[in-house]
Amino acid sequence: METRLIRIDQNGMKQKRNQDYLFLIIDVLSFRQIVKT
């Protein structure tokens, strides 16, 4: 039971990390567009 909870927690951490990368990419793209104009 405890190992299952830990595995779920790790999956949640991985999802959050992917979200952070996504936001980072969006920030970089929007920043580059601002610099271009």
PDB file of C-alpha atoms in Angstrom, residues 11 22 33:
ATOM      1  CA  ASN A  11       3.991  10.218 -11.189  1.00  0.00           C
ATOM      2  CA  LEU A  22       5.847  23.452 -20.948  1.00  0.00           C
ATOM      3  CA  GLN A  33       8.440  37.153 -30.170  1.00  0.00           C
TER       4      GLN A  33
END
